[in-house]
Amino acid sequence: MAKLLVKAWKGYNAVLISKPILAPAVSTGVLMGAGDLLAQSVEASQQAAKAKGTEGVNWRRTARLFTLGCCLYGPWLNQWYKFLATRFQGQRLALVKMVSADQLVMAPCVIGSYLTVVTYLNTADATKVSQQLRLFPEVLLNNYKVWPAVQTVNFLFVPVHLRLILANCVALLWNTYMSWMAHQASH
């Protein structure tokens, strides 16, 4: 089993190097979709506790998040990690600067766009988007409880071409939270 995992990891690493845009994009899409499926499981459990009979998986919702991961967040964040590595390479306090830039620039952009785009795609209602954006401070605060530590480890120990996949692995749970928060307007 261990040999199979090592072989799979080496293969994935080779694909990341040979397909530096496609592989991270698809990885992000898969993990965003998986996060949404987990969020739907949590929602279904909560609904089942309140009443018998819940709806099945909303595959359209999951497909939208998969598509956003592949087409927007995967490429965007992959380029962001490359930018940070080249922009701050060799600078004094590079780690502090990278984590600060990530958390003060990128985190608000990702959270704001996520709440806006996902809510609009699910409701097509600008009023609901406005309501969701009221959650922005809470979500950003929760981001600051998780991501600075994750990104510190990521920027210190992980090669640039693997940073998005490490972030995506942690983001599986974060995306579950984000999906759950973003879909509260739909209910």
PDB file of C-alpha atoms in Angstrom:
ATOM      1  CA  MET A   1       0.000   0.000   0.000  1.00  0.00           C
ATOM      2  CA  ALA A   2       2.798   2.416   0.896  1.00  0.00           C
ATOM      3  CA  LYS A   3       4.511   1.754  -2.441  1.00  0.00           C
ATOM      4  CA  LEU A   4       1.275   2.520  -4.256  1.00  0.00           C
ATOM      5  CA  LEU A   5       0.904   5.824  -2.392  1.00  0.00           C
ATOM      6  CA  VAL A   6       4.524   6.775  -3.102  1.00  0.00           C
ATOM      7  CA  LYS A   7       4.067   5.926  -6.778  1.00  0.00           C
ATOM      8  CA  ALA A   8       0.832   7.950  -6.937  1.00  0.00           C
ATOM      9  CA  TRP A   9       2.519  10.914  -5.229  1.00  0.00           C
ATOM     10  CA  LYS A  10       5.466  10.800  -7.645  1.00  0.00           C
ATOM     11  CA  GLY A  11       3.053  10.646 -10.571  1.00  0.00           C
ATOM     12  CA  TYR A  12       1.040  13.573  -9.265  1.00  0.00           C
ATOM     13  CA  ASN A  13       4.215  15.570  -8.647  1.00  0.00           C
ATOM     14  CA  ALA A  14       5.318  14.892 -12.242  1.00  0.00           C
ATOM     15  CA  VAL A  15       1.930  16.071 -13.542  1.00  0.00           C
ATOM     16  CA  LEU A  16       2.181  19.250 -11.442  1.00  0.00           C
ATOM     17  CA  ILE A  17       5.511  20.014 -13.097  1.00  0.00           C
ATOM     18  CA  SER A  18       4.481  19.034 -16.637  1.00  0.00           C
ATOM     19  CA  LYS A  19       1.018  20.667 -16.459  1.00  0.00           C
ATOM     20  CA  PRO A  20       1.571  23.616 -14.097  1.00  0.00           C
ATOM     21  CA  ILE A  21      -1.764  25.293 -14.837  1.00  0.00           C
ATOM     22  CA  LEU A  22      -4.127  22.382 -15.476  1.00  0.00           C
ATOM     23  CA  ALA A  23      -3.106  20.094 -12.600  1.00  0.00           C
ATOM     24  CA  PRO A  24      -3.473  22.665  -9.792  1.00  0.00           C
ATOM     25  CA  ALA A  25      -6.732  23.922 -11.313  1.00  0.00           C
ATOM     26  CA  VAL A  26      -8.284  20.457 -11.408  1.00  0.00           C
ATOM     27  CA  SER A  27      -6.955  19.642  -7.921  1.00  0.00           C
ATOM     28  CA  THR A  28      -8.576  22.794  -6.569  1.00  0.00           C
ATOM     29  CA  GLY A  29     -11.838  22.010  -8.343  1.00  0.00           C
ATOM     30  CA  VAL A  30     -11.946  18.474  -6.977  1.00  0.00           C
ATOM     31  CA  LEU A  31     -11.257  19.603  -3.424  1.00  0.00           C
ATOM     32  CA  MET A  32     -13.734  22.502  -3.596  1.00  0.00           C
ATOM     33  CA  GLY A  33     -16.371  20.087  -4.867  1.00  0.00           C
ATOM     34  CA  ALA A  34     -15.502  17.617  -2.109  1.00  0.00           C
ATOM     35  CA  GLY A  35     -15.769  20.409   0.467  1.00  0.00           C
ATOM     36  CA  ASP A  36     -19.231  21.218  -0.839  1.00  0.00           C
ATOM     37  CA  LEU A  37     -20.275  17.562  -0.617  1.00  0.00           C
ATOM     38  CA  LEU A  38     -19.125  17.515   3.010  1.00  0.00           C
ATOM     39  CA  ALA A  39     -21.064  20.732   3.664  1.00  0.00           C
ATOM     40  CA  GLN A  40     -24.177  19.190   2.117  1.00  0.00           C
ATOM     41  CA  SER A  41     -23.737  16.139   4.359  1.00  0.00           C
ATOM     42  CA  VAL A  42     -23.616  18.402   7.411  1.00  0.00           C
ATOM     43  CA  GLU A  43     -26.678  20.307   6.187  1.00  0.00           C
ATOM     44  CA  ALA A  44     -28.559  17.063   5.513  1.00  0.00           C
ATOM     45  CA  SER A  45     -27.741  15.804   9.008  1.00  0.00           C
ATOM     46  CA  GLN A  46     -29.017  19.051  10.510  1.00  0.00           C
ATOM     47  CA  GLN A  47     -32.192  18.897   8.419  1.00  0.00           C
ATOM     48  CA  ALA A  48     -32.755  15.241   9.292  1.00  0.00           C
ATOM     49  CA  ALA A  49     -32.543  16.108  12.965  1.00  0.00           C
ATOM     50  CA  LYS A  50     -35.281  18.703  12.449  1.00  0.00           C
ATOM     51  CA  ALA A  51     -37.581  16.752  10.126  1.00  0.00           C
ATOM     52  CA  LYS A  52     -37.835  13.443   8.341  1.00  0.00           C
ATOM     53  CA  GLY A  53     -36.856  13.290   4.691  1.00  0.00           C
ATOM     54  CA  THR A  54     -34.136  15.422   3.249  1.00  0.00           C
ATOM     55  CA  GLU A  55     -33.246  16.215  -0.296  1.00  0.00           C
ATOM     56  CA  GLY A  56     -30.425  14.317  -1.941  1.00  0.00           C
ATOM     57  CA  VAL A  57     -27.111  15.787  -2.993  1.00  0.00           C
ATOM     58  CA  ASN A  58     -27.415  18.979  -5.016  1.00  0.00           C
ATOM     59  CA  TRP A  59     -25.061  17.979  -7.810  1.00  0.00           C
ATOM     60  CA  ARG A  60     -25.495  21.311  -9.613  1.00  0.00           C
ATOM     61  CA  ARG A  61     -24.250  23.143  -6.564  1.00  0.00           C
ATOM     62  CA  THR A  62     -21.240  20.819  -6.310  1.00  0.00           C
ATOM     63  CA  ALA A  63     -20.570  21.160 -10.053  1.00  0.00           C
ATOM     64  CA  ARG A  64     -20.589  24.957  -9.717  1.00  0.00           C
ATOM     65  CA  LEU A  65     -17.992  24.793  -6.948  1.00  0.00           C
ATOM     66  CA  PHE A  66     -15.894  22.298  -8.906  1.00  0.00           C
ATOM     67  CA  THR A  67     -16.010  24.655 -11.907  1.00  0.00           C
ATOM     68  CA  LEU A  68     -15.092  27.675  -9.781  1.00  0.00           C
ATOM     69  CA  GLY A  69     -12.149  25.747  -8.376  1.00  0.00           C
ATOM     70  CA  CYS A  70     -10.942  24.682 -11.820  1.00  0.00           C
ATOM     71  CA  CYS A  71     -11.549  27.931 -13.672  1.00  0.00           C
ATOM     72  CA  LEU A  72     -11.041  30.632 -11.061  1.00  0.00           C
ATOM     73  CA  TYR A  73      -9.541  29.734  -7.698  1.00  0.00           C
ATOM     74  CA  GLY A  74      -7.054  27.052  -8.792  1.00  0.00           C
ATOM     75  CA  PRO A  75      -5.330  29.140 -11.480  1.00  0.00           C
ATOM     76  CA  TRP A  76      -5.602  32.351  -9.441  1.00  0.00           C
ATOM     77  CA  LEU A  77      -4.081  30.910  -6.270  1.00  0.00           C
ATOM     78  CA  ASN A  78      -1.435  28.927  -8.143  1.00  0.00           C
ATOM     79  CA  GLN A  79      -0.200  32.149  -9.771  1.00  0.00           C
ATOM     80  CA  TRP A  80      -0.437  33.932  -6.422  1.00  0.00           C
ATOM     81  CA  TYR A  81       1.910  31.425  -4.788  1.00  0.00           C
ATOM     82  CA  LYS A  82       4.382  31.801  -7.652  1.00  0.00           C
ATOM     83  CA  PHE A  83       4.156  35.593  -7.403  1.00  0.00           C
ATOM     84  CA  LEU A  84       4.821  35.558  -3.654  1.00  0.00           C
ATOM     85  CA  ALA A  85       7.826  33.271  -4.095  1.00  0.00           C
ATOM     86  CA  THR A  86       9.420  35.470  -6.758  1.00  0.00           C
ATOM     87  CA  ARG A  87       8.420  38.822  -5.254  1.00  0.00           C
ATOM     88  CA  PHE A  88       9.864  38.154  -1.814  1.00  0.00           C
ATOM     89  CA  GLN A  89      12.631  35.675  -2.665  1.00  0.00           C
ATOM     90  CA  GLY A  90      15.823  36.381  -0.764  1.00  0.00           C
ATOM     91  CA  GLN A  91      14.373  39.365   1.062  1.00  0.00           C
ATOM     92  CA  ARG A  92      14.835  39.945   4.732  1.00  0.00           C
ATOM     93  CA  LEU A  93      11.690  38.864   6.566  1.00  0.00           C
ATOM     94  CA  ALA A  94      10.421  37.136   3.401  1.00  0.00           C
ATOM     95  CA  LEU A  95       8.237  34.721   5.371  1.00  0.00           C
ATOM     96  CA  VAL A  96       6.556  37.511   7.335  1.00  0.00           C
ATOM     97  CA  LYS A  97       5.983  39.471   4.129  1.00  0.00           C
ATOM     98  CA  MET A  98       4.529  36.465   2.278  1.00  0.00           C
ATOM     99  CA  VAL A  99       2.144  35.501   5.078  1.00  0.00           C
ATOM    100  CA  SER A 100       1.140  39.148   5.565  1.00  0.00           C
ATOM    101  CA  ALA A 101       0.492  39.686   1.856  1.00  0.00           C
ATOM    102  CA  ASP A 102      -1.436  36.437   1.670  1.00  0.00           C
ATOM    103  CA  GLN A 103      -3.629  37.277   4.632  1.00  0.00           C
ATOM    104  CA  LEU A 104      -4.071  41.016   4.078  1.00  0.00           C
ATOM    105  CA  VAL A 105      -4.489  40.983   0.290  1.00  0.00           C
ATOM    106  CA  MET A 106      -5.505  37.556  -0.963  1.00  0.00           C
ATOM    107  CA  ALA A 107      -7.660  36.268   1.904  1.00  0.00           C
ATOM    108  CA  PRO A 108     -10.147  39.174   1.746  1.00  0.00           C
ATOM    109  CA  CYS A 109     -10.298  38.894  -2.062  1.00  0.00           C
ATOM    110  CA  VAL A 110     -10.956  35.154  -2.016  1.00  0.00           C
ATOM    111  CA  ILE A 111     -13.514  35.307   0.784  1.00  0.00           C
ATOM    112  CA  GLY A 112     -15.375  38.273  -0.692  1.00  0.00           C
ATOM    113  CA  SER A 113     -15.450  36.804  -4.181  1.00  0.00           C
ATOM    114  CA  TYR A 114     -16.469  33.388  -2.875  1.00  0.00           C
ATOM    115  CA  LEU A 115     -19.398  34.721  -0.850  1.00  0.00           C
ATOM    116  CA  THR A 116     -20.496  36.898  -3.764  1.00  0.00           C
ATOM    117  CA  VAL A 117     -20.110  34.452  -6.641  1.00  0.00           C
ATOM    118  CA  VAL A 118     -21.393  31.326  -4.899  1.00  0.00           C
ATOM    119  CA  THR A 119     -24.426  33.092  -3.456  1.00  0.00           C
ATOM    120  CA  TYR A 120     -25.275  34.689  -6.791  1.00  0.00           C
ATOM    121  CA  LEU A 121     -24.873  31.414  -8.696  1.00  0.00           C
ATOM    122  CA  ASN A 122     -27.191  29.676  -6.247  1.00  0.00           C
ATOM    123  CA  THR A 123     -29.840  32.357  -5.849  1.00  0.00           C
ATOM    124  CA  ALA A 124     -29.475  34.884  -8.716  1.00  0.00           C
ATOM    125  CA  ASP A 125     -30.587  37.410  -6.107  1.00  0.00           C
ATOM    126  CA  ALA A 126     -28.496  40.528  -5.452  1.00  0.00           C
ATOM    127  CA  THR A 127     -30.269  41.070  -2.117  1.00  0.00           C
ATOM    128  CA  LYS A 128     -29.121  37.655  -0.907  1.00  0.00           C
ATOM    129  CA  VAL A 129     -25.583  38.466  -2.060  1.00  0.00           C
ATOM    130  CA  SER A 130     -25.718  41.632   0.021  1.00  0.00           C
ATOM    131  CA  GLN A 131     -26.966  39.618   3.005  1.00  0.00           C
ATOM    132  CA  GLN A 132     -24.157  37.092   2.575  1.00  0.00           C
ATOM    133  CA  LEU A 133     -21.537  39.813   2.464  1.00  0.00           C
ATOM    134  CA  ARG A 134     -22.578  40.710   5.999  1.00  0.00           C
ATOM    135  CA  LEU A 135     -20.907  37.427   6.969  1.00  0.00           C
ATOM    136  CA  PHE A 136     -17.594  38.658   5.556  1.00  0.00           C
ATOM    137  CA  PRO A 137     -16.120  39.913   8.874  1.00  0.00           C
ATOM    138  CA  GLU A 138     -16.994  36.657  10.666  1.00  0.00           C
ATOM    139  CA  VAL A 139     -15.554  34.490   7.886  1.00  0.00           C
ATOM    140  CA  LEU A 140     -12.415  36.634   7.624  1.00  0.00           C
ATOM    141  CA  LEU A 141     -11.900  36.436  11.384  1.00  0.00           C
ATOM    142  CA  ASN A 142     -12.246  32.647  11.241  1.00  0.00           C
ATOM    143  CA  ASN A 143      -9.785  32.646   8.335  1.00  0.00           C
ATOM    144  CA  TYR A 144      -7.253  34.371  10.580  1.00  0.00           C
ATOM    145  CA  LYS A 145      -7.645  31.576  13.150  1.00  0.00           C
ATOM    146  CA  VAL A 146      -6.553  28.947  10.616  1.00  0.00           C
ATOM    147  CA  TRP A 147      -4.641  30.217   7.615  1.00  0.00           C
ATOM    148  CA  PRO A 148      -1.698  32.245   8.959  1.00  0.00           C
ATOM    149  CA  ALA A 149      -0.327  29.123  10.674  1.00  0.00           C
ATOM    150  CA  VAL A 150      -1.014  26.951   7.620  1.00  0.00           C
ATOM    151  CA  GLN A 151       0.653  29.431   5.287  1.00  0.00           C
ATOM    152  CA  THR A 152       3.651  29.835   7.584  1.00  0.00           C
ATOM    153  CA  VAL A 153       4.297  26.093   7.344  1.00  0.00           C
ATOM    154  CA  ASN A 154       3.509  26.159   3.626  1.00  0.00           C
ATOM    155  CA  PHE A 155       5.921  28.988   2.810  1.00  0.00           C
ATOM    156  CA  LEU A 156       8.669  27.675   5.094  1.00  0.00           C
ATOM    157  CA  PHE A 157       8.774  24.014   4.135  1.00  0.00           C
ATOM    158  CA  VAL A 158       6.920  23.364   0.867  1.00  0.00           C
ATOM    159  CA  PRO A 159       8.348  23.863  -2.639  1.00  0.00           C
ATOM    160  CA  VAL A 160       6.463  26.471  -4.677  1.00  0.00           C
ATOM    161  CA  HIS A 161       4.922  23.969  -7.093  1.00  0.00           C
ATOM    162  CA  LEU A 162       3.382  22.025  -4.168  1.00  0.00           C
ATOM    163  CA  ARG A 163       2.074  24.943  -2.108  1.00  0.00           C
ATOM    164  CA  LEU A 164      -1.372  24.958  -3.673  1.00  0.00           C
ATOM    165  CA  ILE A 165      -1.877  21.242  -3.048  1.00  0.00           C
ATOM    166  CA  LEU A 166      -0.943  21.594   0.627  1.00  0.00           C
ATOM    167  CA  ALA A 167      -3.303  24.550   0.920  1.00  0.00           C
ATOM    168  CA  ASN A 168      -5.982  22.553  -0.916  1.00  0.00           C
ATOM    169  CA  CYS A 169      -5.658  19.645   1.509  1.00  0.00           C
ATOM    170  CA  VAL A 170      -6.237  21.958   4.470  1.00  0.00           C
ATOM    171  CA  ALA A 171      -8.865  23.776   2.430  1.00  0.00           C
ATOM    172  CA  LEU A 172     -10.962  20.628   2.160  1.00  0.00           C
ATOM    173  CA  LEU A 173     -12.272  21.393   5.643  1.00  0.00           C
ATOM    174  CA  TRP A 174     -12.132  25.154   5.077  1.00  0.00           C
ATOM    175  CA  ASN A 175     -14.147  24.765   1.840  1.00  0.00           C
ATOM    176  CA  THR A 176     -16.723  22.754   3.764  1.00  0.00           C
ATOM    177  CA  TYR A 177     -17.076  25.693   6.149  1.00  0.00           C
ATOM    178  CA  MET A 178     -17.119  28.247   3.294  1.00  0.00           C
ATOM    179  CA  SER A 179     -19.706  26.287   1.331  1.00  0.00           C
ATOM    180  CA  TRP A 180     -21.893  25.935   4.393  1.00  0.00           C
ATOM    181  CA  MET A 181     -21.634  29.679   5.132  1.00  0.00           C
ATOM    182  CA  ALA A 182     -22.227  30.690   1.503  1.00  0.00           C
ATOM    183  CA  HIS A 183     -25.279  28.481   1.157  1.00  0.00           C
ATOM    184  CA  GLN A 184     -27.045  29.780   4.236  1.00  0.00           C
ATOM    185  CA  ALA A 185     -28.686  32.419   2.012  1.00  0.00           C
ATOM    186  CA  SER A 186     -30.255  29.645  -0.055  1.00  0.00           C
ATOM    187  CA  HIS A 187     -32.269  28.403   2.909  1.00  0.00           C
TER     188      HIS A 187
END
